[in-house]
Amino acid sequence: MSVTILKCSRLRSVFRLRTLQHHLMSSQAGSEVLFERVGSAGVITLNRSKALNALNLSMIRHLYPQLKNWEKDSETDLVVIKGAGEKAFCAGGDIRAVTEAGKSGDSLAQDFFREEYILNNTIGTYQKPYVALIDGITMGGGVGLSVHGRFRVATEKTLFAMPETAIGLFPDVGGGYFLPRLQGKLGLFLALTGFRLKGRDVQRAGVATHFVESQKLAALEKDLVNLKSPTFDAVGSMLDTYQKQSSLDRDKPFSLTQHLDAINRLFEASSVEGILENLRRDGSAFAQKQAETLCKMSPTSLKITFRQLQTGAALSLQEVLVMEYRLSQACMVGDRTRPCHHAGHNCSGSSVPLFKFSTYRHTHLFSCHGD
């Protein structure tokens, strides 16, 4: 009898502890990121809707340990991550604060990128099903929170882009890993131009694994967290089912289909200068538009990005993130006189003095491996 009483007492203690942990998960992270256990699933909500759920260091410092805890927890079998509000999953990182910190020598410039990339690698190597519901704007840091996970669910509201070359940076958060692994030269095209993909195009490009209509996400999430055995196969099967039930834009072709051959041919050059020359010589409206776009970007950012993807194609995710950390620190003192502001360069010869380096040189300053 005493053993029974002891067991009951322990069960009550465990229940109280888990109830307390459940409340603490939501409170410890403050209001910016929320954690909840639903059944055997851990649910993450990025909760900065007024800032389009932009990622800051505080959020990163709560996301990483919680993901590690859930990965070790035998009672957590699945993780779902989503954004609050109707506009964005996550529109990126707080780059303005980071670049300002970099100019002043504040450690935030090192801490943010280092801890963000560690988080990206954790997601990329996660041992349990990780489902990102990328409903709305998904750029920069938001891509890092989703694209390396096993399952990425786009909707008709999804807007994907890696626009970093327009602000004097480079497509980080593992961009050097996943972008060169897209079909043909599509990843390089997206990286250099910052071209935006919308809706089903995000899946057709290979950025998302599934497409589900936005209005079905609540039901999908409910079914996911109620799975009795949420194995990778079971989660994938459920996502396949919901995708089959989503008919919106099903017959609409990939918006870049007619340009894929041209992208593969024009972006096959061995340098940024060669790509620009190919675009100028081609003469098509599409090629001219891309040439004009590249001429608005930081020349150094374009060359860094080109080398980043070229090198990253043969590296592991972790190796790419180490490379990108080195690049991020170089970018804090490099070709950025006014980071995160509009930047331009006249490719016809005269440069708009918004960047320290206005021609395609100096890439040796940003060695991918620190040599």
PDB file of C-alpha atoms in Angstrom, residues 192-193 288-297:
ATOM      1  CA  LEU A 192      22.308  37.404 -56.809  1.00  0.00           C
ATOM      2  CA  THR A 193      19.063  39.091 -57.878  1.00  0.00           C
ATOM      3  CA  GLN A 288      17.962  43.049 -69.547  1.00  0.00           C
ATOM      4  CA  LYS A 289      15.777  43.227 -66.457  1.00  0.00           C
ATOM      5  CA  GLN A 290      18.150  40.973 -64.527  1.00  0.00           C
ATOM      6  CA  ALA A 291      21.154  43.012 -65.663  1.00  0.00           C
ATOM      7  CA  GLU A 292      19.462  46.170 -64.404  1.00  0.00           C
ATOM      8  CA  THR A 293      18.733  44.445 -61.099  1.00  0.00           C
ATOM      9  CA  LEU A 294      22.346  43.348 -60.623  1.00  0.00           C
ATOM     10  CA  CYS A 295      23.535  46.876 -61.351  1.00  0.00           C
ATOM     11  CA  LYS A 296      21.659  48.084 -58.260  1.00  0.00           C
ATOM     12  CA  MET A 297      23.479  45.676 -55.962  1.00  0.00           C
TER      13      MET A 297
END
